[in-house]
């Protein structure tokens, strides 16, 4: 990856950390979960409002590092307006891209589907940070499945 592209990705992560999108508790939500990483202290809650299988609103609150906060911000921007099955597929691709040695998400179709979320692929080089990047996605998965809390360690 070129240094210009790396810089662009770093700038996007820093921007979402400083100016998180969809930050704050929704007044009305149908799904909720909390994700905590006791090793690093990242602690987030996610609120999802689903109507007719469409994610109408999604937001998050909490504290954590730049990687976890920017991942949460980008998640909310990416899944808002999607139907649940598309959002779950996106979550599966994202987690696979960061956690698998041979990700199914190496195809162009998958990479196109993830869009901006591909910026987190570089995090894979830092295993401790992978948990930071995937924490909110695991909480999102828990919220949709009815589990109220997901803790990684």
Short mmCIF file of N, CA and C in Angstrom, two decimals:
data_model
loop_
_atom_site.label_atom_id
_atom_site.label_comp_id
_atom_site.label_asym_id
_atom_site.label_seq_id
_atom_site.Cartn_x
_atom_site.Cartn_y
_atom_site.Cartn_z
N UNK A 1 0.85 -1.17 0.00
CA UNK A 1 0.00 0.00 0.00
C UNK A 1 0.90 1.24 0.00
N UNK A 2 0.57 2.19 -0.82
CA UNK A 2 1.39 3.39 -0.92
C UNK A 2 1.28 4.22 0.36
N UNK A 3 2.30 5.04 0.58
CA UNK A 3 2.27 5.88 1.79
C UNK A 3 1.17 6.92 1.71
N UNK A 4 0.83 7.40 0.50
CA UNK A 4 -0.28 8.35 0.36
C UNK A 4 -1.60 7.71 0.76
N UNK A 5 -1.79 6.45 0.34
CA UNK A 5 -3.02 5.73 0.69
C UNK A 5 -3.07 5.46 2.19
N UNK A 6 -1.94 5.06 2.77
CA UNK A 6 -1.89 4.85 4.22
C UNK A 6 -2.25 6.14 4.96
N UNK A 7 -1.74 7.26 4.49
CA UNK A 7 -2.02 8.55 5.13
C UNK A 7 -3.51 8.89 5.03
N UNK A 8 -4.10 8.61 3.86
CA UNK A 8 -5.53 8.86 3.68
C UNK A 8 -6.34 8.03 4.67
N UNK A 9 -5.97 6.77 4.83
CA UNK A 9 -6.69 5.90 5.76
C UNK A 9 -6.52 6.37 7.19
N UNK A 10 -5.30 6.77 7.53
CA UNK A 10 -5.06 7.28 8.89
C UNK A 10 -5.89 8.53 9.13
N UNK A 11 -5.96 9.41 8.14
CA UNK A 11 -6.75 10.64 8.28
C UNK A 11 -8.23 10.32 8.50
N UNK A 12 -8.75 9.30 7.78
CA UNK A 12 -10.15 8.93 7.93
C UNK A 12 -10.42 8.38 9.33
N UNK A 13 -9.52 7.55 9.83
CA UNK A 13 -9.69 7.00 11.18
C UNK A 13 -9.63 8.12 12.21
N UNK A 14 -8.70 9.03 12.06
CA UNK A 14 -8.59 10.14 13.00
C UNK A 14 -9.81 11.05 12.94
N UNK A 15 -10.32 11.29 11.73
CA UNK A 15 -11.52 12.13 11.59
C UNK A 15 -12.72 11.49 12.29
N UNK A 16 -12.94 10.21 12.10
CA UNK A 16 -14.08 9.53 12.74
C UNK A 16 -13.89 9.44 14.25
N UNK A 17 -12.63 9.42 14.70
CA UNK A 17 -12.38 9.43 16.14
C UNK A 17 -12.72 10.80 16.73
N UNK A 18 -12.30 11.86 16.06
CA UNK A 18 -12.54 13.21 16.58
C UNK A 18 -13.98 13.65 16.38
N UNK A 19 -14.60 13.21 15.30
CA UNK A 19 -15.97 13.63 14.95
C UNK A 19 -16.83 12.39 14.68
N UNK A 20 -17.09 11.60 15.73
CA UNK A 20 -17.82 10.35 15.48
C UNK A 20 -19.24 10.62 14.96
N UNK A 21 -19.61 9.86 13.95
CA UNK A 21 -20.96 9.97 13.39
C UNK A 21 -21.90 9.09 14.22
N UNK A 22 -23.13 9.56 14.35
CA UNK A 22 -24.19 8.79 15.04
C UNK A 22 -23.80 8.46 16.48
N UNK A 23 -23.19 9.40 17.17
CA UNK A 23 -22.79 9.21 18.56
C UNK A 23 -23.91 9.70 19.46
N UNK A 24 -24.29 8.90 20.43
CA UNK A 24 -25.34 9.23 21.38
C UNK A 24 -26.43 8.18 21.38
N UNK A 25 -27.19 8.15 22.43
CA UNK A 25 -28.24 7.15 22.59
C UNK A 25 -29.47 7.54 21.78
N UNK A 26 -30.03 6.57 21.06
CA UNK A 26 -31.29 6.81 20.35
C UNK A 26 -32.43 6.89 21.36
N UNK A 27 -33.40 7.76 21.11
CA UNK A 27 -34.58 7.82 21.98
C UNK A 27 -35.41 6.54 21.85
N UNK A 28 -35.49 6.04 20.63
CA UNK A 28 -36.28 4.83 20.37
C UNK A 28 -35.39 3.81 19.67
N UNK A 29 -35.31 2.62 20.26
CA UNK A 29 -34.52 1.57 19.62
C UNK A 29 -35.16 0.21 19.90
N UNK A 30 -34.95 -0.72 18.99
CA UNK A 30 -35.52 -2.06 19.12
C UNK A 30 -34.48 -3.08 19.53
N UNK A 31 -33.21 -2.76 19.32
CA UNK A 31 -32.12 -3.68 19.64
C UNK A 31 -31.01 -2.91 20.35
N UNK A 32 -30.39 -3.59 21.29
CA UNK A 32 -29.33 -2.96 22.09
C UNK A 32 -28.33 -4.02 22.53
N UNK A 33 -27.08 -3.62 22.66
CA UNK A 33 -26.05 -4.48 23.28
C UNK A 33 -24.91 -3.60 23.75
N UNK A 34 -24.14 -4.18 24.65
CA UNK A 34 -22.94 -3.50 25.17
C UNK A 34 -21.75 -4.40 24.89
N UNK A 35 -20.67 -3.80 24.41
CA UNK A 35 -19.45 -4.54 24.17
C UNK A 35 -18.32 -3.95 24.99
N UNK A 36 -17.61 -4.82 25.70
CA UNK A 36 -16.51 -4.36 26.54
C UNK A 36 -15.27 -5.20 26.25
N UNK A 37 -14.14 -4.53 26.28
CA UNK A 37 -12.87 -5.24 26.20
C UNK A 37 -12.13 -4.94 27.50
N UNK A 38 -12.17 -5.85 28.47
CA UNK A 38 -11.57 -5.57 29.77
C UNK A 38 -10.05 -5.39 29.72
N UNK A 39 -9.40 -5.86 28.67
CA UNK A 39 -7.94 -5.71 28.59
C UNK A 39 -7.51 -4.28 28.27
N UNK A 40 -8.26 -3.63 27.41
CA UNK A 40 -7.85 -2.27 27.03
C UNK A 40 -8.81 -1.20 27.53
N UNK A 41 -9.99 -1.59 28.00
CA UNK A 41 -10.93 -0.63 28.56
C UNK A 41 -11.96 -0.10 27.58
N UNK A 42 -11.91 -0.52 26.32
CA UNK A 42 -12.94 -0.09 25.37
C UNK A 42 -14.30 -0.57 25.88
N UNK A 43 -15.28 0.32 25.86
CA UNK A 43 -16.60 0.00 26.41
C UNK A 43 -17.65 0.79 25.62
N UNK A 44 -18.44 0.10 24.83
CA UNK A 44 -19.41 0.76 23.96
C UNK A 44 -20.79 0.11 24.08
N UNK A 45 -21.79 0.95 23.88
CA UNK A 45 -23.17 0.48 23.77
C UNK A 45 -23.64 0.83 22.36
N UNK A 46 -24.43 -0.05 21.78
CA UNK A 46 -24.97 0.21 20.44
C UNK A 46 -26.49 0.12 20.51
N UNK A 47 -27.13 1.05 19.81
CA UNK A 47 -28.58 1.15 19.79
C UNK A 47 -29.03 1.04 18.33
N UNK A 48 -29.97 0.15 18.06
CA UNK A 48 -30.40 -0.09 16.69
C UNK A 48 -31.93 -0.04 16.65
N UNK A 49 -32.45 0.71 15.72
CA UNK A 49 -33.90 0.76 15.52
C UNK A 49 -34.23 0.12 14.18
N UNK A 50 -34.91 -1.03 14.25
CA UNK A 50 -35.24 -1.80 13.05
C UNK A 50 -36.75 -1.73 12.82
N UNK A 51 -37.13 -1.40 11.60
CA UNK A 51 -38.54 -1.42 11.19
C UNK A 51 -38.63 -2.16 9.87
N UNK A 52 -39.51 -3.14 9.81
CA UNK A 52 -39.71 -3.92 8.59
C UNK A 52 -38.40 -4.47 8.03
N UNK A 53 -37.55 -4.99 8.91
CA UNK A 53 -36.26 -5.60 8.56
C UNK A 53 -35.23 -4.60 8.02
N UNK A 54 -35.52 -3.31 8.12
CA UNK A 54 -34.59 -2.26 7.68
C UNK A 54 -34.04 -1.54 8.91
N UNK A 55 -32.73 -1.30 8.91
CA UNK A 55 -32.11 -0.55 10.01
C UNK A 55 -32.36 0.93 9.74
N UNK A 56 -33.34 1.47 10.46
CA UNK A 56 -33.74 2.86 10.26
C UNK A 56 -32.76 3.82 10.93
N UNK A 57 -32.33 3.47 12.14
CA UNK A 57 -31.39 4.30 12.90
C UNK A 57 -30.42 3.39 13.64
N UNK A 58 -29.22 3.87 13.83
CA UNK A 58 -28.23 3.14 14.63
C UNK A 58 -27.27 4.17 15.21
N UNK A 59 -26.94 3.99 16.48
CA UNK A 59 -26.01 4.91 17.13
C UNK A 59 -25.20 4.15 18.18
N UNK A 60 -24.22 4.86 18.73
CA UNK A 60 -23.40 4.24 19.77
C UNK A 60 -22.97 5.28 20.78
N UNK A 61 -22.62 4.81 21.96
CA UNK A 61 -22.03 5.63 23.02
C UNK A 61 -20.91 4.83 23.65
N UNK A 62 -20.01 5.51 24.29
CA UNK A 62 -18.98 4.81 25.03
C UNK A 62 -17.63 5.47 24.91
N UNK A 63 -16.63 4.75 25.42
CA UNK A 63 -15.27 5.25 25.40
C UNK A 63 -14.33 4.17 24.87
N UNK A 64 -13.24 4.64 24.28
CA UNK A 64 -12.26 3.70 23.78
C UNK A 64 -11.21 4.40 22.94
N UNK A 65 -10.36 3.62 22.36
CA UNK A 65 -9.26 4.16 21.55
C UNK A 65 -9.77 4.66 20.20
N UNK A 66 -8.86 5.29 19.45
CA UNK A 66 -9.22 5.84 18.14
C UNK A 66 -9.71 4.75 17.19
N UNK A 67 -9.11 3.57 17.25
CA UNK A 67 -9.52 2.49 16.35
C UNK A 67 -10.94 2.04 16.68
N UNK A 68 -11.24 1.83 17.95
CA UNK A 68 -12.58 1.34 18.31
C UNK A 68 -13.65 2.39 18.04
N UNK A 69 -13.35 3.66 18.35
CA UNK A 69 -14.36 4.70 18.12
C UNK A 69 -14.59 4.93 16.64
N UNK A 70 -13.53 4.95 15.84
CA UNK A 70 -13.73 5.15 14.40
C UNK A 70 -14.42 3.95 13.77
N UNK A 71 -14.14 2.75 14.27
CA UNK A 71 -14.84 1.56 13.77
C UNK A 71 -16.33 1.66 14.07
N UNK A 72 -16.66 2.10 15.28
CA UNK A 72 -18.08 2.26 15.64
C UNK A 72 -18.75 3.31 14.77
N UNK A 73 -18.07 4.42 14.56
CA UNK A 73 -18.62 5.49 13.74
C UNK A 73 -18.87 5.01 12.31
N UNK A 74 -17.90 4.33 11.75
CA UNK A 74 -18.04 3.84 10.37
C UNK A 74 -19.09 2.74 10.27
N UNK A 75 -19.20 1.91 11.30
CA UNK A 75 -20.26 0.88 11.31
C UNK A 75 -21.63 1.54 11.20
N UNK A 76 -21.86 2.55 12.04
CA UNK A 76 -23.19 3.17 12.03
C UNK A 76 -23.50 3.81 10.69
N UNK A 77 -22.48 4.42 10.08
CA UNK A 77 -22.70 5.04 8.77
C UNK A 77 -22.95 3.98 7.69
N UNK A 78 -22.28 2.83 7.82
CA UNK A 78 -22.36 1.80 6.79
C UNK A 78 -23.67 1.01 6.82
N UNK A 79 -24.20 0.73 7.99
CA UNK A 79 -25.37 -0.16 8.07
C UNK A 79 -26.70 0.58 8.08
N UNK A 80 -26.68 1.88 8.34
CA UNK A 80 -27.92 2.65 8.39
C UNK A 80 -28.62 2.59 7.03
N UNK A 81 -29.87 2.18 7.04
CA UNK A 81 -30.67 2.08 5.82
C UNK A 81 -30.59 0.72 5.14
N UNK A 82 -29.72 -0.14 5.62
CA UNK A 82 -29.60 -1.49 5.02
C UNK A 82 -30.62 -2.43 5.65
N UNK A 83 -30.99 -3.48 4.89
CA UNK A 83 -31.81 -4.50 5.51
C UNK A 83 -30.90 -5.36 6.39
N UNK A 84 -31.50 -6.06 7.32
CA UNK A 84 -30.72 -6.79 8.31
C UNK A 84 -29.78 -7.81 7.66
N UNK A 85 -30.24 -8.54 6.67
CA UNK A 85 -29.38 -9.57 6.07
C UNK A 85 -28.16 -8.95 5.39
N UNK A 86 -28.30 -7.78 4.76
CA UNK A 86 -27.15 -7.12 4.16
C UNK A 86 -26.19 -6.61 5.23
N UNK A 87 -26.74 -6.08 6.33
CA UNK A 87 -25.89 -5.59 7.42
C UNK A 87 -25.14 -6.74 8.09
N UNK A 88 -25.79 -7.87 8.25
CA UNK A 88 -25.12 -9.04 8.84
C UNK A 88 -24.03 -9.55 7.91
N UNK A 89 -24.28 -9.55 6.61
CA UNK A 89 -23.25 -9.95 5.65
C UNK A 89 -22.05 -9.01 5.72
N UNK A 90 -22.32 -7.72 5.83
CA UNK A 90 -21.24 -6.74 5.96
C UNK A 90 -20.43 -7.01 7.23
N UNK A 91 -21.12 -7.27 8.33
CA UNK A 91 -20.45 -7.60 9.60
C UNK A 91 -19.59 -8.84 9.44
N UNK A 92 -20.11 -9.86 8.79
CA UNK A 92 -19.35 -11.10 8.59
C UNK A 92 -18.10 -10.84 7.74
N UNK A 93 -18.24 -10.09 6.65
CA UNK A 93 -17.10 -9.76 5.79
C UNK A 93 -16.05 -8.98 6.58
N UNK A 94 -16.51 -8.00 7.36
CA UNK A 94 -15.57 -7.14 8.11
C UNK A 94 -14.77 -7.98 9.11
N UNK A 95 -15.44 -8.78 9.89
CA UNK A 95 -14.76 -9.60 10.90
C UNK A 95 -13.84 -10.61 10.23
N UNK A 96 -14.31 -11.20 9.14
CA UNK A 96 -13.48 -12.17 8.40
C UNK A 96 -12.21 -11.50 7.87
N UNK A 97 -12.35 -10.30 7.32
CA UNK A 97 -11.21 -9.59 6.76
C UNK A 97 -10.14 -9.34 7.82
N UNK A 98 -10.55 -9.06 9.04
CA UNK A 98 -9.59 -8.74 10.10
C UNK A 98 -9.10 -9.94 10.90
N UNK A 99 -9.82 -11.03 10.89
CA UNK A 99 -9.46 -12.14 11.77
C UNK A 99 -9.00 -13.41 11.07
N UNK A 100 -9.23 -13.54 9.79
CA UNK A 100 -8.90 -14.77 9.10
C UNK A 100 -7.54 -14.67 8.40
N UNK A 101 -6.75 -15.75 8.46
CA UNK A 101 -5.50 -15.79 7.72
C UNK A 101 -5.74 -15.91 6.23
N UNK A 102 -6.86 -16.52 5.87
CA UNK A 102 -7.24 -16.64 4.46
C UNK A 102 -8.69 -16.17 4.34
N UNK A 103 -8.88 -14.85 4.41
CA UNK A 103 -10.26 -14.35 4.44
C UNK A 103 -11.06 -14.68 3.18
N UNK A 104 -12.30 -15.05 3.40
CA UNK A 104 -13.21 -15.22 2.28
C UNK A 104 -13.38 -13.89 1.56
N UNK A 105 -13.08 -12.83 2.29
CA UNK A 105 -13.30 -11.49 1.78
C UNK A 105 -12.13 -10.98 0.96
N UNK A 106 -11.41 -11.86 0.30
CA UNK A 106 -10.33 -11.42 -0.57
C UNK A 106 -10.80 -11.15 -1.99
N UNK A 107 -12.06 -11.40 -2.26
CA UNK A 107 -12.56 -11.18 -3.61
C UNK A 107 -12.88 -9.70 -3.84
N UNK A 108 -12.88 -9.30 -5.10
CA UNK A 108 -13.23 -7.92 -5.44
C UNK A 108 -14.65 -7.59 -5.01
N UNK A 109 -15.56 -8.57 -5.14
CA UNK A 109 -16.96 -8.34 -4.76
C UNK A 109 -17.05 -7.98 -3.29
N UNK A 110 -16.35 -8.72 -2.46
CA UNK A 110 -16.38 -8.47 -1.03
C UNK A 110 -15.78 -7.11 -0.71
N UNK A 111 -14.64 -6.82 -1.30
CA UNK A 111 -13.97 -5.55 -1.04
C UNK A 111 -14.83 -4.38 -1.50
N UNK A 112 -15.51 -4.54 -2.62
CA UNK A 112 -16.40 -3.49 -3.07
C UNK A 112 -17.55 -3.32 -2.08
N UNK A 113 -18.06 -4.42 -1.57
CA UNK A 113 -19.17 -4.39 -0.62
C UNK A 113 -18.77 -3.65 0.65
N UNK A 114 -17.54 -3.86 1.12
CA UNK A 114 -17.10 -3.22 2.36
C UNK A 114 -16.82 -1.73 2.18
N UNK A 115 -16.46 -1.30 0.99
CA UNK A 115 -16.21 0.12 0.75
C UNK A 115 -15.14 0.68 1.69
N UNK A 116 -15.46 1.78 2.36
CA UNK A 116 -14.52 2.47 3.25
C UNK A 116 -14.03 1.58 4.40
N UNK A 117 -14.81 0.60 4.74
CA UNK A 117 -14.44 -0.25 5.88
C UNK A 117 -13.13 -1.01 5.66
N UNK A 118 -12.69 -1.08 4.41
CA UNK A 118 -11.44 -1.76 4.10
C UNK A 118 -10.24 -1.08 4.77
N UNK A 119 -10.42 0.16 5.20
CA UNK A 119 -9.29 0.88 5.80
C UNK A 119 -8.77 0.19 7.05
N UNK A 120 -9.60 -0.64 7.64
CA UNK A 120 -9.19 -1.32 8.87
C UNK A 120 -8.34 -2.56 8.59
N UNK A 121 -8.17 -2.93 7.36
CA UNK A 121 -7.40 -4.12 7.04
C UNK A 121 -5.97 -4.03 7.58
N UNK A 122 -5.39 -2.82 7.59
CA UNK A 122 -4.04 -2.64 8.11
C UNK A 122 -3.93 -2.96 9.59
N UNK A 123 -5.05 -2.89 10.30
CA UNK A 123 -5.07 -3.18 11.74
C UNK A 123 -4.70 -4.64 11.99
N UNK A 124 -4.91 -5.47 10.99
CA UNK A 124 -4.63 -6.91 11.12
C UNK A 124 -3.18 -7.17 11.53
N UNK A 125 -2.30 -6.25 11.21
CA UNK A 125 -0.88 -6.40 11.57
C UNK A 125 -0.65 -6.25 13.07
N UNK A 126 -1.66 -5.76 13.79
CA UNK A 126 -1.54 -5.52 15.23
C UNK A 126 -2.65 -6.29 15.94
N UNK A 127 -2.41 -7.56 16.29
CA UNK A 127 -3.49 -8.41 16.83
C UNK A 127 -4.26 -7.81 18.01
N UNK A 128 -3.61 -7.06 18.86
CA UNK A 128 -4.32 -6.45 19.99
C UNK A 128 -5.36 -5.45 19.48
N UNK A 129 -5.04 -4.75 18.42
CA UNK A 129 -5.95 -3.74 17.86
C UNK A 129 -7.11 -4.36 17.08
N UNK A 130 -6.96 -5.60 16.65
CA UNK A 130 -8.06 -6.26 15.94
C UNK A 130 -9.29 -6.32 16.83
N UNK A 131 -9.08 -6.61 18.11
CA UNK A 131 -10.21 -6.66 19.04
C UNK A 131 -10.84 -5.29 19.21
N UNK A 132 -10.04 -4.24 19.15
CA UNK A 132 -10.58 -2.88 19.24
C UNK A 132 -11.47 -2.60 18.02
N UNK A 133 -11.01 -2.98 16.84
CA UNK A 133 -11.75 -2.71 15.61
C UNK A 133 -13.02 -3.54 15.50
N UNK A 134 -12.99 -4.76 16.03
CA UNK A 134 -14.15 -5.66 15.87
C UNK A 134 -15.13 -5.60 17.04
N UNK A 135 -14.77 -4.95 18.15
CA UNK A 135 -15.63 -4.94 19.33
C UNK A 135 -17.05 -4.46 19.03
N UNK A 136 -17.19 -3.33 18.36
CA UNK A 136 -18.53 -2.80 18.12
C UNK A 136 -19.30 -3.68 17.13
N UNK A 137 -18.58 -4.36 16.24
CA UNK A 137 -19.24 -5.26 15.28
C UNK A 137 -19.78 -6.48 15.99
N UNK A 138 -19.04 -6.95 16.98
CA UNK A 138 -19.53 -8.08 17.80
C UNK A 138 -20.72 -7.63 18.65
N UNK A 139 -20.67 -6.41 19.15
CA UNK A 139 -21.81 -5.88 19.91
C UNK A 139 -23.02 -5.73 18.99
N UNK A 140 -22.80 -5.28 17.77
CA UNK A 140 -23.87 -5.16 16.78
C UNK A 140 -24.51 -6.53 16.52
N UNK A 141 -23.66 -7.53 16.36
CA UNK A 141 -24.13 -8.90 16.17
C UNK A 141 -24.96 -9.35 17.37
N UNK A 142 -24.48 -9.05 18.57
CA UNK A 142 -25.20 -9.42 19.79
C UNK A 142 -26.54 -8.69 19.86
N UNK A 143 -26.54 -7.43 19.52
CA UNK A 143 -27.80 -6.66 19.57
C UNK A 143 -28.85 -7.29 18.65
N UNK A 144 -28.44 -7.63 17.44
CA UNK A 144 -29.41 -8.20 16.50
C UNK A 144 -29.88 -9.58 16.92
N UNK A 145 -29.03 -10.31 17.67
CA UNK A 145 -29.42 -11.65 18.09
C UNK A 145 -30.07 -11.67 19.47
N UNK A 146 -30.14 -10.50 20.12
CA UNK A 146 -30.83 -10.43 21.41
C UNK A 146 -29.94 -10.61 22.62
N UNK A 147 -28.62 -10.78 22.41
CA UNK A 147 -27.69 -10.83 23.53
C UNK A 147 -27.41 -9.40 23.96
N UNK A 148 -27.44 -9.15 25.24
CA UNK A 148 -27.29 -7.77 25.70
C UNK A 148 -25.85 -7.34 25.90
N UNK A 149 -24.95 -8.29 26.06
CA UNK A 149 -23.57 -7.91 26.33
C UNK A 149 -22.61 -8.87 25.67
N UNK A 150 -21.56 -8.31 25.10
CA UNK A 150 -20.52 -9.10 24.48
C UNK A 150 -19.20 -8.60 25.02
N UNK A 151 -18.43 -9.45 25.60
CA UNK A 151 -17.14 -9.07 26.15
C UNK A 151 -16.05 -9.83 25.43
N UNK A 152 -15.05 -9.12 25.01
CA UNK A 152 -13.91 -9.78 24.38
C UNK A 152 -12.74 -9.73 25.35
N UNK A 153 -11.85 -10.65 25.22
CA UNK A 153 -10.60 -10.60 25.99
C UNK A 153 -9.54 -11.36 25.27
#
